[in-house]
Tab-separated table of C-alpha atoms and ligand atoms in Angstrom:
chain	number	residue	atom	x	y	z
N	679	MET	CA	95.109	88.572	105.027
N	680	ASN	CA	93.087	89.005	107.819
N	681	ILE	CA	91.610	92.161	107.647
N	682	THR	CA	89.626	93.472	111.584
N	683	LYS	CA	86.446	95.549	110.399
N	684	PHE	CA	84.499	96.643	113.583
N	685	VAL	CA	80.724	97.025	113.533
N	686	PHE	CA	79.846	99.834	116.055
N	687	ASN	CA	75.831	100.564	117.054
N	688	ILE	CA	74.192	103.242	115.880
N	689	LYS	CA	72.439	105.178	118.596
N	690	GLY	CA	69.738	106.523	116.151
N	691	ASP	CA	66.424	108.038	116.465
N	692	GLU	CA	64.143	110.510	114.743
N	693	ARG	CA	66.953	113.112	115.220
N	694	GLY	CA	69.557	111.746	113.694
N	695	SER	CA	72.500	108.839	114.133
N	696	LEU	CA	74.772	108.628	117.149
N	697	VAL	CA	77.982	106.382	116.916
N	698	ALA	CA	80.156	106.512	120.527
N	699	LEU	CA	83.397	105.010	120.923
N	700	GLU	CA	85.279	104.301	124.295
N	701	ASN	CA	88.691	103.506	124.757
N	702	MET	CA	89.222	99.427	124.921
N	703	LYS	CA	86.010	99.275	124.441
N	704	GLU	CA	84.681	99.586	120.529
N	705	ILE	CA	88.393	100.583	120.430
N	706	PRO	CA	90.936	98.289	121.151
N	707	PHE	CA	93.010	100.664	122.814
N	708	ASP	CA	93.704	104.018	124.560
N	709	ILE	CA	92.663	107.030	121.916
N	710	LYS	CA	95.929	109.302	122.359
N	711	ARG	CA	95.150	111.387	118.969
N	712	VAL	CA	92.285	112.013	116.534
N	713	TYR	CA	92.732	113.330	113.161
N	714	TYR	CA	91.023	113.507	110.034
N	715	ILE	CA	91.521	113.928	106.224
N	716	THR	CA	88.864	116.564	104.427
N	717	ASP	CA	88.814	117.810	101.268
N	718	THR	CA	90.690	114.845	99.406
N	719	GLN	CA	90.616	114.673	95.792
N	720	GLN	CA	89.230	112.202	93.820
N	721	ASP	CA	93.038	111.179	92.171
N	722	VAL	CA	94.859	111.544	94.662
N	723	VAL	CA	96.740	108.928	96.776
N	724	ARG	CA	97.703	109.395	100.598
N	725	GLY	CA	99.620	107.283	102.848
N	726	HIS	CA	102.383	105.206	101.150
N	727	HIS	CA	103.243	104.289	104.512
N	728	ALA	CA	103.279	102.178	107.531
N	729	HIS	CA	104.331	102.213	111.121
N	730	LYS	CA	106.424	100.437	113.974
N	731	ASN	CA	103.827	100.559	116.792
N	732	LEU	CA	101.820	102.494	115.791
N	733	LYS	CA	98.025	101.085	115.578
N	734	GLN	CA	94.833	103.034	114.264
N	735	VAL	CA	91.041	102.883	113.318
N	736	LEU	CA	89.717	104.076	110.175
N	737	ILE	CA	86.186	105.788	109.812
N	738	CYS	CA	84.682	107.023	107.295
N	739	VAL	CA	82.540	109.040	108.554
N	740	HIS	CA	80.995	111.024	105.580
N	741	GLY	CA	81.224	109.720	101.713
N	742	SER	CA	83.660	106.981	100.834
N	743	CYS	CA	87.352	105.863	100.170
N	744	ARG	CA	89.382	102.825	99.617
N	745	ILE	CA	92.142	101.938	101.885
N	746	GLY	CA	95.140	99.646	99.813
N	747	LEU	CA	97.091	97.155	102.615
N	748	ASP	CA	100.296	95.535	101.897
N	749	ASP	CA	101.482	93.165	105.132
N	750	GLY	CA	104.687	92.564	102.758
N	751	THR	CA	103.245	89.361	101.482
N	752	GLU	CA	99.809	89.653	100.277
N	753	LYS	CA	97.549	92.745	99.209
N	754	THR	CA	94.407	94.294	99.742
N	755	GLU	CA	91.572	96.814	99.274
N	756	VAL	CA	89.027	97.493	101.845
N	757	LEU	CA	86.254	100.275	100.955
N	758	LEU	CA	84.794	102.142	103.631
N	759	ASP	CA	81.841	103.576	103.516
N	760	LYS	CA	79.340	103.219	106.290
N	761	ILE	CA	79.638	105.641	109.597
N	762	ASN	CA	79.201	102.740	111.712
N	763	GLU	CA	82.822	100.551	110.149
N	764	GLY	CA	85.761	100.752	111.494
N	765	LEU	CA	89.246	99.376	109.638
N	766	TYR	CA	91.799	98.240	112.452
N	767	ILE	CA	95.246	98.380	110.936
N	768	GLU	CA	97.561	97.556	113.848
N	769	SER	CA	101.500	98.033	113.081
N	770	ASN	CA	103.889	96.813	110.055
N	771	MET	CA	101.458	97.356	107.866
N	772	TRP	CA	102.036	99.767	104.607
N	773	ARG	CA	98.934	101.993	103.446
N	774	THR	CA	97.503	103.947	100.921
N	775	MET	CA	94.005	106.141	101.005
N	776	TYR	CA	91.914	106.989	97.793
N	777	ASP	CA	89.454	107.234	96.164
N	778	PHE	CA	87.737	109.593	97.868
N	779	SER	CA	84.126	110.944	97.146
N	780	GLU	CA	83.674	114.060	97.146
N	781	GLY	CA	82.864	115.870	100.556
N	782	ALA	CA	84.842	112.580	102.357
N	783	VAL	CA	85.885	112.700	105.636
N	784	LEU	CA	87.783	110.210	107.251
N	785	LEU	CA	88.343	110.098	110.471
N	786	VAL	CA	91.353	108.246	112.770
N	787	LEU	CA	91.620	107.300	115.591
N	788	ALA	CA	95.526	106.580	116.763
N	789	SER	CA	96.937	104.822	119.711
N	790	GLU	CA	100.102	107.130	119.642
N	791	LEU	CA	100.786	110.573	119.565
N	792	TYR	CA	102.029	111.796	116.251
N	793	ASP	CA	106.170	110.454	115.857
N	794	GLU	CA	108.047	110.793	113.101
N	795	ALA	CA	110.392	108.262	114.044
N	796	ASP	CA	107.550	105.823	114.253
N	797	TYR	CA	106.833	106.129	110.460
N	798	ILE	CA	108.352	103.738	107.607
N	799	ARG	CA	108.197	105.723	104.153
N	800	ASN	CA	110.403	103.898	102.242
N	801	TYR	CA	108.421	101.203	100.534
N	802	ASP	CA	112.136	99.067	100.171
N	803	LYS	CA	112.864	99.557	103.825
N	804	PHE	CA	109.414	98.345	104.847
N	805	ILE	CA	109.703	95.110	102.961
N	806	GLU	CA	113.359	94.722	104.883
N	807	TYR	CA	111.899	95.520	108.139
N	808	VAL	CA	108.629	93.095	108.000
N	809	LYS	CA	111.196	90.491	107.333
N	810	GLY	CA	113.212	90.750	110.500
N	811	VAL	CA	109.906	91.258	112.931
U	2211	TYD	P1	100.551	112.732	106.250
U	2211	TYD	O1	101.367	111.830	106.845
U	2211	TYD	O2	101.281	112.506	104.537
U	2211	TYD	O3	99.758	112.394	106.245
U	2211	TYD	P2	98.856	111.083	105.127
U	2211	TYD	O4	98.670	109.253	105.876
U	2211	TYD	O5	97.563	110.907	105.067
U	2211	TYD	O6	99.067	110.845	103.708
U	2211	TYD	O7	100.025	113.888	106.780
U	2211	TYD	C1	100.580	115.305	106.552
U	2211	TYD	C2	100.994	116.083	107.164
U	2211	TYD	O8	100.697	116.337	108.836
U	2211	TYD	C3	102.362	115.808	107.606
U	2211	TYD	O9	103.333	117.111	107.455
U	2211	TYD	C4	102.215	115.527	109.089
U	2211	TYD	C5	101.497	115.979	109.946
U	2211	TYD	N1	100.804	115.361	110.735
U	2211	TYD	C6	100.440	116.125	112.067
U	2211	TYD	O10	101.254	116.726	112.382
U	2211	TYD	N2	100.335	114.977	112.329
U	2211	TYD	C7	99.058	113.855	112.723
U	2211	TYD	O11	98.726	112.987	113.747
U	2211	TYD	C8	99.516	113.328	111.493
U	2211	TYD	C9	98.652	112.081	110.922
U	2211	TYD	C10	99.956	114.035	110.398
């Protein structure tokens, strides 16, 4: 499976690190929504869904977590543990998020506003859906 991980520039100096992300530059879409996930216990698995249209970039801005990806044919796992690495998840990809380290913060940049109708939350329906696209 082809995985796209972006590596962002860190504008670090003696004061600390700064990463800047702009629409259509570091991020390949207009960012319409930002959300972040915190306080996730280590044995918790989030996600379990796919999106019909939404595109996202996931960045673990503190700590680490793993992302499971499944395009309906192949499965893979990606470790996110760097503030300057962004995992690009395009549409029609079943994803899970797990193995959150203590204090992990997962930042998500999304190409669309929240829309429950864009979600596929049933795995069998996802497999059927990707066969048809
Ligand atoms: P959920 O989809 O279960 O999160 P995850 O992908 O991590 O498993 O979302 C949790 C709750 O937050 C759910 O009630 C929907 C709501 N929500 C929003 O209101 N806006 C958003 O942008 C997102 C991602 C979720």
